C-alpha cells in the first residue's frame, strides 16, 4: 500500500526547497537498482523488492526509469518532521547506455553515486561522474554492500574504515578533475553528511550525521560539532574524557578512532552476535538501543534477522544525504 496520498503530494508542491530531483548513477552491478527498489519499498510503491527486482531489471539495465517518492524525515531534530518529495531517476550502469545517463542528469539537480565498497570506484563510476560534472550536477555518495564486508569478508572496523577512505578519496579525485570552476566545492565529505554507508539489498544505511544525533546527548554537545569528530583521525580518550588526534590515550593505551569505536564496532558486534547465535549479547544490545522487533522480525534467523535489526536501528530509505 502506498504510504502517501495525492493531497500530500499537492501540499509539498508549494515547498520547492523540499522537492529533490535525483539521479541514481553507478558502475554496472554496484547495486543502484537494488537500492532504488529499497526506496520504493519504504515509500510503499512496491510490496516486495525481491519479487519486483527480477521484473524491473531488464528495463532498468537499458532505460532510465523515474518515480516520485514522498518521505517525512526529522532532518533537523528528533521531533519536527520535514516533508520531502523526491523525484528519483534510476539510470543504466552499462557503458553502452551512457546517453540515458546524460538525459537523466539533465533533468535532475543532484546525483546519488552508488559505489560497491568491495570493488571500489570502477571505470563506469568515473564515466558517470564525469557526465555529472559536465552537466553541473552536485553529487552525493552511497558506499554500498558493506554487509558483504561484515558478514562475508569478516573485515574489522578499521579495515572497513580504510576501504571507505579509499572510495571517498577516489571519488573526490574524479570530481576535482572534471568539475567546472563556477560550480564551487563539490567534493563529498562523510563528516558533513554527503556520504552514507550501508546495504541497499538489506534496506539499511547510516551517515555520520545520523550517529552524531544519536550520541549528542551522551557527549552533551551539538550534533554538528560531534559529526566532524566521527570521521578522520579523531579518538576519544574515555579515561581523560577528551578528544585526541593521535591514538594514544593519556595513560599510554592504544585507542580506536571514533568512526570505528562508535559506529562500525557496534554494527559488526550486533551482526556477528546474531549470525553466531549469541542471542544473550544480541538481546542486551537490543535493550540498550531500545529496539522493539515485531513478531515477524523476531522469528527470522541469520542474515534475515540482522536485516530486521538494522532496519530498526536506522532506515536506509529516509535518505540522510538530503541534509
Short mmCIF file of C-alpha atoms in Angstrom, two decimals:
data_model
loop_
_atom_site.label_atom_id
_atom_site.label_comp_id
_atom_site.label_asym_id
_atom_site.label_seq_id
_atom_site.Cartn_x
_atom_site.Cartn_y
_atom_site.Cartn_z
CA UNK A 1 0.00 0.00 0.00
CA UNK A 2 1.33 3.44 -0.94
CA UNK A 3 2.39 5.43 2.13
CA UNK A 4 1.30 8.81 0.76
CA UNK A 5 -1.74 10.40 -0.82
CA UNK A 6 -2.30 12.73 -3.75
CA UNK A 7 -3.18 15.51 -1.29
CA UNK A 8 0.22 15.17 0.39
CA UNK A 9 1.92 15.44 -2.98
CA UNK A 10 -0.07 18.59 -3.79
CA UNK A 11 0.84 20.11 -0.42
CA UNK A 12 4.56 19.60 -0.89
CA UNK A 13 4.42 21.26 -4.31
CA UNK A 14 4.27 24.63 -2.52
CA UNK A 15 7.63 23.97 -0.78
CA UNK A 16 10.02 23.95 -3.69
CA UNK A 17 13.08 23.74 -1.43
CA UNK A 18 11.82 20.35 -0.26
CA UNK A 19 11.48 18.94 -3.77
CA UNK A 20 14.59 16.98 -4.76
CA UNK A 21 15.25 15.73 -8.29
CA UNK A 22 17.82 12.94 -8.01
CA UNK A 23 19.53 10.61 -10.47
CA UNK A 24 20.97 7.31 -9.26
CA UNK A 25 24.21 6.60 -11.13
CA UNK A 26 26.85 3.90 -10.71
CA UNK A 27 29.05 1.29 -12.33
CA UNK A 28 27.12 -1.76 -13.53
CA UNK A 29 26.20 -4.21 -10.75
CA UNK A 30 27.16 -1.86 -7.93
CA UNK A 31 23.60 -2.09 -6.59
CA UNK A 32 21.87 1.11 -7.68
CA UNK A 33 18.71 -0.64 -8.93
CA UNK A 34 18.53 -2.71 -5.73
CA UNK A 35 18.93 0.47 -3.69
CA UNK A 36 16.15 2.08 -5.72
CA UNK A 37 13.95 -0.95 -5.00
CA UNK A 38 14.57 -0.42 -1.28
CA UNK A 39 13.50 3.20 -1.56
CA UNK A 40 10.36 2.17 -3.42
CA UNK A 41 9.55 -0.39 -0.73
CA UNK A 42 9.92 2.23 2.00
CA UNK A 43 7.59 4.58 0.14
CA UNK A 44 5.08 1.77 -0.34
CA UNK A 45 5.31 1.84 -4.14
CA UNK A 46 6.08 -1.89 -4.28
CA UNK A 47 5.21 -4.50 -1.68
CA UNK A 48 8.29 -6.70 -2.07
CA UNK A 49 11.60 -5.63 -3.56
CA UNK A 50 12.60 -9.26 -4.02
CA UNK A 51 9.54 -10.00 -6.13
CA UNK A 52 9.82 -6.83 -8.20
CA UNK A 53 13.59 -6.75 -8.78
CA UNK A 54 13.58 -9.51 -11.39
CA UNK A 55 10.60 -7.96 -13.16
CA UNK A 56 12.19 -4.48 -13.36
CA UNK A 57 15.80 -5.44 -14.01
CA UNK A 58 15.63 -5.91 -17.79
CA UNK A 59 14.07 -2.47 -18.29
CA UNK A 60 16.36 -0.67 -15.87
CA UNK A 61 19.52 -2.05 -17.48
CA UNK A 62 18.82 -0.25 -20.75
CA UNK A 63 16.42 2.61 -19.92
CA UNK A 64 16.15 5.26 -17.24
CA UNK A 65 13.06 4.95 -15.05
CA UNK A 66 11.57 7.74 -12.95
CA UNK A 67 9.30 7.69 -9.90
CA UNK A 68 8.11 10.25 -7.33
CA UNK A 69 8.56 9.37 -3.66
CA UNK A 70 7.19 11.11 -0.56
CA UNK A 71 9.02 11.00 2.76
CA UNK A 72 8.71 12.60 6.16
CA UNK A 73 12.02 12.90 7.98
CA UNK A 74 13.23 14.63 11.15
CA UNK A 75 16.16 16.16 9.37
CA UNK A 76 16.87 18.96 11.85
CA UNK A 77 15.99 17.42 15.20
CA UNK A 78 14.26 14.38 16.64
CA UNK A 79 10.84 16.00 16.91
CA UNK A 80 9.98 18.03 13.82
CA UNK A 81 9.16 16.09 10.66
CA UNK A 82 10.05 17.73 7.37
CA UNK A 83 8.18 16.62 4.25
CA UNK A 84 10.10 15.85 1.07
CA UNK A 85 9.11 14.96 -2.47
CA UNK A 86 11.88 13.07 -4.24
CA UNK A 87 11.71 12.65 -7.99
CA UNK A 88 14.08 9.74 -8.44
CA UNK A 89 15.51 8.50 -11.75
CA UNK A 90 17.29 5.14 -11.87
CA UNK A 91 19.66 5.19 -14.84
CA UNK A 92 21.52 2.30 -16.52
CA UNK A 93 25.02 1.38 -15.41
CA UNK A 94 26.29 -0.22 -18.61
CA UNK A 95 28.62 1.87 -20.74
CA UNK A 96 26.52 1.25 -23.87
CA UNK A 97 23.68 3.32 -22.38
CA UNK A 98 25.64 6.44 -21.40
CA UNK A 99 23.20 8.61 -23.36
CA UNK A 100 20.44 7.53 -20.96
CA UNK A 101 22.58 8.68 -18.04
CA UNK A 102 23.17 12.07 -19.67
CA UNK A 103 19.43 12.52 -20.34
CA UNK A 104 18.62 11.66 -16.75
CA UNK A 105 21.22 14.07 -15.36
CA UNK A 106 19.89 16.96 -17.43
CA UNK A 107 16.51 16.85 -15.71
CA UNK A 108 17.84 16.47 -12.16
CA UNK A 109 19.72 18.72 -9.77
CA UNK A 110 21.57 16.06 -7.81
CA UNK A 111 23.20 12.69 -8.38
CA UNK A 112 23.36 9.79 -5.94
CA UNK A 113 26.57 7.95 -6.83
CA UNK A 114 26.48 4.33 -5.65
CA UNK A 115 29.86 2.63 -5.13
CA UNK A 116 30.46 -1.00 -4.17
CA UNK A 117 32.70 -0.92 -1.07
CA UNK A 118 34.35 -4.20 -2.11
CA UNK A 119 35.05 -3.39 -5.77
CA UNK A 120 35.58 0.32 -5.18
CA UNK A 121 35.48 3.02 -7.86
CA UNK A 122 35.41 1.40 -11.32
CA UNK A 123 35.63 2.62 -14.91
CA UNK A 124 31.95 3.39 -15.35
CA UNK A 125 31.88 5.15 -11.98
CA UNK A 126 34.35 7.65 -13.38
CA UNK A 127 32.37 7.91 -16.62
CA UNK A 128 29.05 8.74 -14.95
CA UNK A 129 30.74 11.14 -12.52
CA UNK A 130 32.38 12.93 -15.44
CA UNK A 131 28.97 13.23 -17.10
CA UNK A 132 27.54 14.66 -13.89
CA UNK A 133 30.32 17.26 -13.74
CA UNK A 134 29.70 18.21 -17.37
CA UNK A 135 26.02 18.79 -16.58
CA UNK A 136 26.90 20.74 -13.39
CA UNK A 137 25.17 18.23 -11.13
CA UNK A 138 26.01 18.09 -7.42
CA UNK A 139 26.90 14.54 -6.30
CA UNK A 140 26.41 12.67 -3.05
CA UNK A 141 27.74 9.16 -2.44
CA UNK A 142 26.32 5.90 -1.12
CA UNK A 143 29.02 3.35 -0.23
CA UNK A 144 27.04 0.17 -0.82
CA UNK A 145 27.27 -3.53 0.07
CA UNK A 146 29.01 -3.13 3.41
CA UNK A 147 27.05 -6.18 4.59
CA UNK A 148 29.47 -8.21 2.45
CA UNK A 149 32.46 -6.69 4.24
CA UNK A 150 30.93 -7.55 7.62
CA UNK A 151 29.40 -10.99 7.04
CA UNK A 152 31.39 -12.47 4.15
CA UNK A 153 34.85 -10.89 4.23
CA UNK A 154 34.85 -10.56 8.05
CA UNK A 155 36.63 -7.20 7.96
CA UNK A 156 37.17 -5.40 11.22
CA UNK A 157 36.11 -1.80 11.76
CA UNK A 158 39.50 -0.26 10.96
CA UNK A 159 39.85 -2.24 7.71
CA UNK A 160 36.40 -1.10 6.59
CA UNK A 161 37.21 2.50 7.51
CA UNK A 162 40.36 2.41 5.37
CA UNK A 163 38.35 0.97 2.46
CA UNK A 164 35.76 3.72 2.88
CA UNK A 165 38.51 6.35 2.88
CA UNK A 166 39.90 4.88 -0.34
CA UNK A 167 36.46 5.02 -2.02
CA UNK A 168 35.76 8.60 -0.89
CA UNK A 169 39.24 9.80 -1.92
CA UNK A 170 38.92 8.23 -5.39
CA UNK A 171 35.50 9.81 -5.89
CA UNK A 172 36.86 13.20 -4.85
CA UNK A 173 39.82 12.88 -7.23
CA UNK A 174 37.39 12.34 -10.12
CA UNK A 175 35.17 15.23 -9.02
CA UNK A 176 38.15 17.55 -8.65
CA UNK A 177 39.42 16.54 -12.10
CA UNK A 178 36.23 17.21 -14.01
CA UNK A 179 34.30 19.87 -12.06
CA UNK A 180 33.98 23.30 -13.62
CA UNK A 181 35.32 26.43 -11.97
CA UNK A 182 31.94 28.09 -11.49
CA UNK A 183 30.48 25.06 -9.65
CA UNK A 184 32.08 25.74 -6.26
CA UNK A 185 33.22 22.97 -3.92
CA UNK A 186 31.53 19.71 -4.92
CA UNK A 187 33.79 17.34 -3.01
CA UNK A 188 31.98 14.84 -0.78
CA UNK A 189 32.75 14.65 2.94
CA UNK A 190 31.41 11.93 5.29
CA UNK A 191 31.72 14.27 8.27
CA UNK A 192 29.40 16.75 6.54
CA UNK A 193 26.73 14.19 5.71
CA UNK A 194 27.29 13.95 1.94
CA UNK A 195 28.39 10.29 2.17
CA UNK A 196 26.30 7.44 3.52
CA UNK A 197 27.25 3.81 4.10
CA UNK A 198 25.01 0.76 4.05
CA UNK A 199 23.37 -2.03 2.12
CA UNK A 200 20.66 -1.40 -0.45
CA UNK A 201 19.90 -5.12 -0.51
CA UNK A 202 19.36 -5.30 3.25
CA UNK A 203 17.49 -1.95 3.36
CA UNK A 204 19.66 -0.09 5.87
CA UNK A 205 22.28 2.63 5.89
CA UNK A 206 23.83 5.27 8.13
CA UNK A 207 25.75 8.51 7.97
CA UNK A 208 27.96 10.43 10.39
CA UNK A 209 25.08 12.88 10.68
CA UNK A 210 22.74 10.19 11.99
CA UNK A 211 25.17 8.79 14.56
CA UNK A 212 26.13 12.28 15.73
CA UNK A 213 22.50 12.85 16.62
CA UNK A 214 22.41 9.52 18.46
CA UNK A 215 25.49 10.33 20.56
CA UNK A 216 24.87 14.06 21.01
CA UNK A 217 23.05 13.66 24.33
CA UNK A 218 25.76 11.41 25.72
CA UNK A 219 28.54 13.85 24.92
CA UNK A 220 26.44 16.92 25.74
CA UNK A 221 27.43 18.68 22.51
CA UNK A 222 25.69 19.88 19.39
CA UNK A 223 25.32 17.15 16.71
CA UNK A 224 27.02 19.35 14.09
CA UNK A 225 30.15 19.56 16.23
CA UNK A 226 30.15 15.86 17.05
CA UNK A 227 29.72 14.59 13.49
CA UNK A 228 33.03 16.17 12.49
CA UNK A 229 34.68 14.01 15.17
CA UNK A 230 33.20 10.81 13.76
CA UNK A 231 35.46 10.78 10.70
CA UNK A 232 39.19 11.06 10.23
CA UNK A 233 41.93 10.87 12.86
CA UNK A 234 39.78 11.61 15.88
CA UNK A 235 39.99 9.47 19.02
CA UNK A 236 38.02 9.74 22.25
CA UNK A 237 40.04 9.23 25.42
CA UNK A 238 37.45 7.75 27.79
CA UNK A 239 39.82 7.97 30.75
CA UNK A 240 40.68 11.62 30.22
CA UNK A 241 37.23 12.41 28.80
CA UNK A 242 38.71 14.36 25.93
CA UNK A 243 39.27 14.09 22.18
CA UNK A 244 42.72 13.45 20.73
CA UNK A 245 44.25 13.49 17.25
CA UNK A 246 46.55 10.52 17.93
CA UNK A 247 45.58 7.01 19.01
CA UNK A 248 47.42 7.01 22.32
CA UNK A 249 45.46 7.91 25.44
CA UNK A 250 46.78 9.98 28.33
CA UNK A 251 47.70 6.76 30.15
CA UNK A 252 49.54 5.38 27.12
CA UNK A 253 46.86 2.95 25.90
CA UNK A 254 46.05 2.47 22.22
CA UNK A 255 42.61 3.74 21.18
CA UNK A 256 40.30 3.11 18.26
CA UNK A 257 39.30 6.00 16.03
CA UNK A 258 35.85 7.40 16.74
CA UNK A 259 34.30 6.10 13.50
CA UNK A 260 35.34 2.55 14.41
CA UNK A 261 34.60 2.70 18.13
CA UNK A 262 31.23 4.44 17.95
CA UNK A 263 29.86 3.25 14.60
CA UNK A 264 31.44 0.21 12.98
CA UNK A 265 32.23 -1.84 16.09
CA UNK A 266 28.63 -1.80 17.43
CA UNK A 267 27.27 -2.66 13.96
CA UNK A 268 29.75 -5.54 13.50
CA UNK A 269 29.21 -6.78 17.05
CA UNK A 270 25.45 -6.97 16.57
CA UNK A 271 25.75 -8.68 13.17
CA UNK A 272 28.26 -11.27 14.38
CA UNK A 273 26.28 -11.99 17.55
CA UNK A 274 23.15 -12.71 15.52
CA UNK A 275 24.95 -14.79 12.89
CA UNK A 276 26.73 -16.86 15.58
CA UNK A 277 23.50 -17.36 17.55
CA UNK A 278 24.81 -15.48 20.57
CA UNK A 279 21.44 -14.05 21.50
CA UNK A 280 22.49 -13.05 25.02
CA UNK A 281 24.79 -10.40 23.54
CA UNK A 282 22.25 -9.50 20.85
CA UNK A 283 19.36 -9.13 23.30
CA UNK A 284 21.50 -6.96 25.60
CA UNK A 285 22.25 -4.66 22.66
CA UNK A 286 18.56 -4.59 21.72
CA UNK A 287 17.72 -3.47 25.26
CA UNK A 288 20.44 -0.81 25.29
CA UNK A 289 19.39 0.52 21.89
CA UNK A 290 15.71 0.38 22.76
CA UNK A 291 14.93 -1.85 19.77
CA UNK A 292 11.48 -3.40 19.64
CA UNK A 293 11.32 -6.05 16.95
CA UNK A 294 7.99 -7.10 15.52
CA UNK A 295 6.80 -10.67 15.95
CA UNK A 296 7.62 -11.38 12.31
CA UNK A 297 11.16 -9.98 12.69
CA UNK A 298 11.76 -11.94 15.90
CA UNK A 299 11.01 -15.21 14.08
CA UNK A 300 13.69 -14.59 11.46
CA UNK A 301 17.12 -16.21 11.64
CA UNK A 302 20.65 -15.41 10.49
CA UNK A 303 21.11 -12.75 7.83
CA UNK A 304 17.40 -12.04 7.52
CA UNK A 305 17.28 -11.35 11.27
CA UNK A 306 20.16 -8.89 11.08
CA UNK A 307 18.25 -7.02 8.37
CA UNK A 308 15.28 -6.59 10.71
CA UNK A 309 17.58 -5.33 13.47
CA UNK A 310 19.31 -2.77 11.27
CA UNK A 311 16.07 -1.51 9.80
CA UNK A 312 15.01 -0.78 13.36
CA UNK A 313 18.34 0.94 14.13
CA UNK A 314 18.32 3.14 11.10
CA UNK A 315 16.27 3.49 7.92
CA UNK A 316 18.18 3.45 4.64
CA UNK A 317 15.17 4.80 2.85
CA UNK A 318 14.86 8.01 4.86
CA UNK A 319 17.72 9.31 2.69
CA UNK A 320 20.03 11.01 5.17
CA UNK A 321 22.03 12.62 2.38
CA UNK A 322 19.23 15.15 1.85
CA UNK A 323 20.68 17.18 4.74
#
